[in-house]
mmCIF file of C-alpha atoms in Angstrom:
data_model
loop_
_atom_site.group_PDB
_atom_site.id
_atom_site.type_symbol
_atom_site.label_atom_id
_atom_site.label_comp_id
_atom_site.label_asym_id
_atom_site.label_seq_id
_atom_site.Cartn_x
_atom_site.Cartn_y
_atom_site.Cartn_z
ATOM 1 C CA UNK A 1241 69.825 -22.254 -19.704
ATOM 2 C CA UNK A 1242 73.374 -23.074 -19.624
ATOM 3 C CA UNK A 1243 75.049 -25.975 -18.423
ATOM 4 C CA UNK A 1244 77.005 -26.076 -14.696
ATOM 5 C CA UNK A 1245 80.287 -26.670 -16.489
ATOM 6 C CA UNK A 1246 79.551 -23.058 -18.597
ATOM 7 C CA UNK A 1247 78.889 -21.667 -15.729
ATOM 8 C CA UNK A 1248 81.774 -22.578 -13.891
ATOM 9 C CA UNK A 1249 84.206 -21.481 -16.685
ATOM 10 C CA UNK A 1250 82.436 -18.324 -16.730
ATOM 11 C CA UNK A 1251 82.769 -17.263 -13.022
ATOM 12 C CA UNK A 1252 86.415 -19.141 -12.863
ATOM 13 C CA UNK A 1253 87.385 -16.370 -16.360
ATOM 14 C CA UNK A 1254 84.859 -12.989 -15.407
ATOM 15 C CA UNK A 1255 84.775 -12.948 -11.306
ATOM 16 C CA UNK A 1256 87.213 -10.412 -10.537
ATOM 17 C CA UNK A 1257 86.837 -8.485 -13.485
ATOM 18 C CA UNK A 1258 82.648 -8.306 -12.858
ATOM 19 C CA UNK A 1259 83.733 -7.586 -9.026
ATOM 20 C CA UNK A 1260 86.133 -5.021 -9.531
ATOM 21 C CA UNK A 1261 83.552 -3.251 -12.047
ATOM 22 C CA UNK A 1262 80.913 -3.563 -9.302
ATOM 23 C CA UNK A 1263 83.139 -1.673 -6.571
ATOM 24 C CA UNK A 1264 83.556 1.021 -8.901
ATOM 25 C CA UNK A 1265 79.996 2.006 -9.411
ATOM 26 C CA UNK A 1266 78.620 0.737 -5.930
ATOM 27 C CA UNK A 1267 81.903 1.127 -3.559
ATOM 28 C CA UNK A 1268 79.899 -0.880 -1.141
ATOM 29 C CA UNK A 1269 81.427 -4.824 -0.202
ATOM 30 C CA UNK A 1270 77.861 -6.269 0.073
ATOM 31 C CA UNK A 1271 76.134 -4.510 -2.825
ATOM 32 C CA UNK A 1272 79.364 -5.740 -5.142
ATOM 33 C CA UNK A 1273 78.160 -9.300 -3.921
ATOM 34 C CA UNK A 1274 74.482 -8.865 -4.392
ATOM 35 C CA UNK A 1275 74.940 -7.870 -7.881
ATOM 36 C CA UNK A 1276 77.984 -10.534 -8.160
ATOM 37 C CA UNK A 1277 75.068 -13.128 -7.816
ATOM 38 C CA UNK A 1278 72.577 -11.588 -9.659
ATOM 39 C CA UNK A 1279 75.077 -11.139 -12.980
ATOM 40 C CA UNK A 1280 76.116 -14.850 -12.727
ATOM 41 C CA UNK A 1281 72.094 -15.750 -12.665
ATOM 42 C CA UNK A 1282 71.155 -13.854 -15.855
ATOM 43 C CA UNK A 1283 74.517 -15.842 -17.657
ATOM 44 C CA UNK A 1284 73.251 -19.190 -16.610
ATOM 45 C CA UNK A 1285 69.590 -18.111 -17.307
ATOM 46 C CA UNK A 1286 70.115 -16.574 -20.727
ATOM 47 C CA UNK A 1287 70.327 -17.706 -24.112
ATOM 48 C CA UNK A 1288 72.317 -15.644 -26.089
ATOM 49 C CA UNK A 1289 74.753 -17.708 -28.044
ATOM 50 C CA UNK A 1290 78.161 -15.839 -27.910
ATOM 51 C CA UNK A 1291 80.236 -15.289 -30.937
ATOM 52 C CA UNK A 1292 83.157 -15.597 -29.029
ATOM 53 C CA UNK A 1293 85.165 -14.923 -25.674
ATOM 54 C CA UNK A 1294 85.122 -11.145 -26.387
ATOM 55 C CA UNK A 1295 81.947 -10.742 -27.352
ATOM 56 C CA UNK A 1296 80.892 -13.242 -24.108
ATOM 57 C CA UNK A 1297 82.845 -10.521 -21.769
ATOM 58 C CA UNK A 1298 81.566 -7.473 -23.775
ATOM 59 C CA UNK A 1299 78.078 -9.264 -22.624
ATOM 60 C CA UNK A 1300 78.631 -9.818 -18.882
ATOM 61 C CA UNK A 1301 80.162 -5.977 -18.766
ATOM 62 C CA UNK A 1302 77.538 -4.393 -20.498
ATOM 63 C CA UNK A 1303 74.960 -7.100 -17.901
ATOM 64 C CA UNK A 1304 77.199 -5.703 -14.477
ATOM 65 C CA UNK A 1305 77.085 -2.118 -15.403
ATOM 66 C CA UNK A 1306 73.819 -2.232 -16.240
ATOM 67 C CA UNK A 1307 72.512 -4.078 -12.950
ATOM 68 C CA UNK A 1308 75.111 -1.283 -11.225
ATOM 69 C CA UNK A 1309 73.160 1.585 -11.967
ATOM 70 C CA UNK A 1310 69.540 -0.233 -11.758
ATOM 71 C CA UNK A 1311 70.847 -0.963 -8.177
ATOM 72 C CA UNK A 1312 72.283 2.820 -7.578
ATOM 73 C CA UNK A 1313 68.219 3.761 -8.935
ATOM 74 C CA UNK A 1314 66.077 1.945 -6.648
ATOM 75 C CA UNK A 1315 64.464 2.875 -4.092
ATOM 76 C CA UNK A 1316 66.423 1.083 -1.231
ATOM 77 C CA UNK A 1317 69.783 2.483 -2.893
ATOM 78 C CA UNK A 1318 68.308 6.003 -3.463
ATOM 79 C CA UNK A 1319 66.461 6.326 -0.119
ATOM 80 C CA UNK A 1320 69.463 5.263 2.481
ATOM 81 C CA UNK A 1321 72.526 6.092 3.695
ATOM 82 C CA UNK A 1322 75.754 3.785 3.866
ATOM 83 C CA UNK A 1323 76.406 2.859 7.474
ATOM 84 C CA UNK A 1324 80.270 3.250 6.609
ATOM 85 C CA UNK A 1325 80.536 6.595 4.536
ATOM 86 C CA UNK A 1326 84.772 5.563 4.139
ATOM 87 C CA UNK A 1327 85.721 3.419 1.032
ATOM 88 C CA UNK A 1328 87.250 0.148 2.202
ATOM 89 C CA UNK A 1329 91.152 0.271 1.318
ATOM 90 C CA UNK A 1330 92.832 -3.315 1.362
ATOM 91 C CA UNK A 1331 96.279 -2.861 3.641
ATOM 92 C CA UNK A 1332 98.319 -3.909 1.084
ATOM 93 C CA UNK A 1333 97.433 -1.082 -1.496
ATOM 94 C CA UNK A 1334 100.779 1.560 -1.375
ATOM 95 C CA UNK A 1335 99.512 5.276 -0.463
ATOM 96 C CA UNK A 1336 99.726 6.330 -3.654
ATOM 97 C CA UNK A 1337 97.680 3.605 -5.225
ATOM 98 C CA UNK A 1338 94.915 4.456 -2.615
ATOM 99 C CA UNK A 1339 94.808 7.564 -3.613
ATOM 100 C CA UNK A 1340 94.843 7.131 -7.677
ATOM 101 C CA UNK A 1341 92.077 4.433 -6.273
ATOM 102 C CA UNK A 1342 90.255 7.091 -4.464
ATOM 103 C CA UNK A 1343 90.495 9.548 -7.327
ATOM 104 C CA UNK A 1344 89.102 7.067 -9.576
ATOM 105 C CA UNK A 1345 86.066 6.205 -7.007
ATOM 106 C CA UNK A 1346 85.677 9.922 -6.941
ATOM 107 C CA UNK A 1347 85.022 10.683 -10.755
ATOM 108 C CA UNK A 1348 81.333 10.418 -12.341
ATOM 109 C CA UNK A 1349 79.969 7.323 -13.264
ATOM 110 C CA UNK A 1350 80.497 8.073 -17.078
ATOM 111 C CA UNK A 1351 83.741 8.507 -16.682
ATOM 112 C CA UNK A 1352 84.415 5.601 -14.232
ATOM 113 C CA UNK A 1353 83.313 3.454 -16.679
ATOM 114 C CA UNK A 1354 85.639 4.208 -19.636
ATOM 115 C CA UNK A 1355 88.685 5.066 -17.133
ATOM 116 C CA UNK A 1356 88.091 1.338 -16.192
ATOM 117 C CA UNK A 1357 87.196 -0.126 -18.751
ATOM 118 C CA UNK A 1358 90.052 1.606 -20.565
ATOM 119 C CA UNK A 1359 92.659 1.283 -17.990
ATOM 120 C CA UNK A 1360 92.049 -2.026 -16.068
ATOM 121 C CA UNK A 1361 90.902 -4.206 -19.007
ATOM 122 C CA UNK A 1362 92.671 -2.601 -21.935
ATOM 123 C CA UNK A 1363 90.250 -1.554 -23.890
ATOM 124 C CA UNK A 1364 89.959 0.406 -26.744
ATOM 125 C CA UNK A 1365 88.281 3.622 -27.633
ATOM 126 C CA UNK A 1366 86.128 1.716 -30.144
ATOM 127 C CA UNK A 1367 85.871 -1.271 -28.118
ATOM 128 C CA UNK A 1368 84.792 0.542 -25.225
ATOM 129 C CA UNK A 1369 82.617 2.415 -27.756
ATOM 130 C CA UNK A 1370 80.393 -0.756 -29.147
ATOM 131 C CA UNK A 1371 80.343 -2.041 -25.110
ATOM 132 C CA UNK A 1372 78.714 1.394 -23.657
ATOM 133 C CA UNK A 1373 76.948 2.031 -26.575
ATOM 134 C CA UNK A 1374 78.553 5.577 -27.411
ATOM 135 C CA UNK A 1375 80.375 7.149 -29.961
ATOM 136 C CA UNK A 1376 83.960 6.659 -30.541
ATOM 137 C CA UNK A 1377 84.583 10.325 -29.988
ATOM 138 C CA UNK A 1378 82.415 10.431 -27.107
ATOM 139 C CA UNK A 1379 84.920 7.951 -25.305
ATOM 140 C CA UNK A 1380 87.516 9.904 -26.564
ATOM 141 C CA UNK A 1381 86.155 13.277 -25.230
ATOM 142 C CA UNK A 1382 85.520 11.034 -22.047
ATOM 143 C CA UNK A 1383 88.910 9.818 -21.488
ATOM 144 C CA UNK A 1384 90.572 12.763 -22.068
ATOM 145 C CA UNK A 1385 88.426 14.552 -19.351
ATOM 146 C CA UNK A 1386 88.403 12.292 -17.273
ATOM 147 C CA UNK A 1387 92.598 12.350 -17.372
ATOM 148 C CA UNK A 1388 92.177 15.998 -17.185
ATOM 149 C CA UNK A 1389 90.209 15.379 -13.895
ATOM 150 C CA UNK A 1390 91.843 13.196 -12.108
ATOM 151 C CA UNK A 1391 95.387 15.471 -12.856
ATOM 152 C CA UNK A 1392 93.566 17.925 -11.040
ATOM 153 C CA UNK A 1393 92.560 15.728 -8.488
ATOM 154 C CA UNK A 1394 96.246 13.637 -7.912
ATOM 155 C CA UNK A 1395 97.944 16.907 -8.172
ATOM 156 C CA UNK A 1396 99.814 16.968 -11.072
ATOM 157 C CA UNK A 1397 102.438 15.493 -14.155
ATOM 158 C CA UNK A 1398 103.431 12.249 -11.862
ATOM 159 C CA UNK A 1399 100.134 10.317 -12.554
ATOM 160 C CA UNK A 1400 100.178 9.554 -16.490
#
C-alpha cells in the first residue's frame, strides 16, 4: 500500500489526464468520477514498484482504460440508457473544437484510444504500442484510419 504523500503526488501529476481518458470512453460526468475513484484506489492499493514516471503513467493508463471498458461491459452499463443522450460541451470550447471533440467522441473505442493517446499526450506509435498492448503497425494502421475517419467526418483538408 502506498503512502498518503504518493498518493497525493499521483492524483496532483495523473488527474486530468486519467479524467480526460475516462470522458472519452464513458462520455458520461458521473461514470468519469466513479472510475476517477476507483483508478486512484487500485494506485494506493497496489504494489507494483515503478521503474519510473513513464512507466508509473503507462500503468495508471493502461489501469483507466481498462476499468473504462469493464464499466462500458457490465450489466448496469450494458442494460440502461443515459438520461442525457447529448455530450456535455464546456461553453468555453470554440465551435470548431466541439466539433473535432464530437468527432473524436464519435470514433470506435480502438481508435479513441490511440487518437488520444497519440494526440493529447504525445505519444508515440511504439509507445502507444507497449501501453495497449498491440503491434506497432497495428497503431499505425489505427491512426491512419482513424485520420482517414474523422476527415470524413470534419469535412475535409482543414483538420490535420
Amino acid at each position: 500500500m502506498r503512502s498518503e504523500e504518493e498518493a497525493n503526488r499521483a492524483v496532483e501529476r495523473y488527474a486530468d489526464m486519467v479524467r480526460r481518458l475516462c470522458m472519452v470512453h464513458l462520455k458520461n460526468y458521473a461514470d468519469t468520477e466513479d472510475i476517477f475513484q476507483s483508478v486512484f484506489l487500485k494506485y494506493v492499493l497496489s504494489s507494483v514498484s515503478f521503474e519510473s514516471e513513464e512507466h508509473e503513467k503507462a500503468w495508471l493508463i493502461r489501469v483507466t482504460i481498462n476499468a473504462c471498458k469493464d464499466h462500458l461491459k457490465s450489466f448496469f452499463c450494458s442494460r440502461t440508457v443515459p438520461l442525457d443522450e447529448l455530450i456535455e460541451q464546456p461553453a468555453s470550447l470554440p465551435p470548431d473544437h466541439r466539433e473535432v471533440l464530437e468527432a473524436v467522441l464519435s470514433l470506435p473505442a480502438r481508435y479513441r484510444d490511440v487518437v488520444y493517446l497519440h494526440y493529447y499526450e504525445d505519444y508515440t506509435a511504439p509507445q502507444i504500442s507497449r501501453i495497449l498492448g498491440k503491434n506497432v503497425n497495428t497503431v499505425y494502421t489505427l491512426l491512419t484510419r482513424s485520420k482517414k475517419l474523422l476527415k470524413e467526418k470534419l469535412g475535409g483538408d482543414g483538420y490535420e
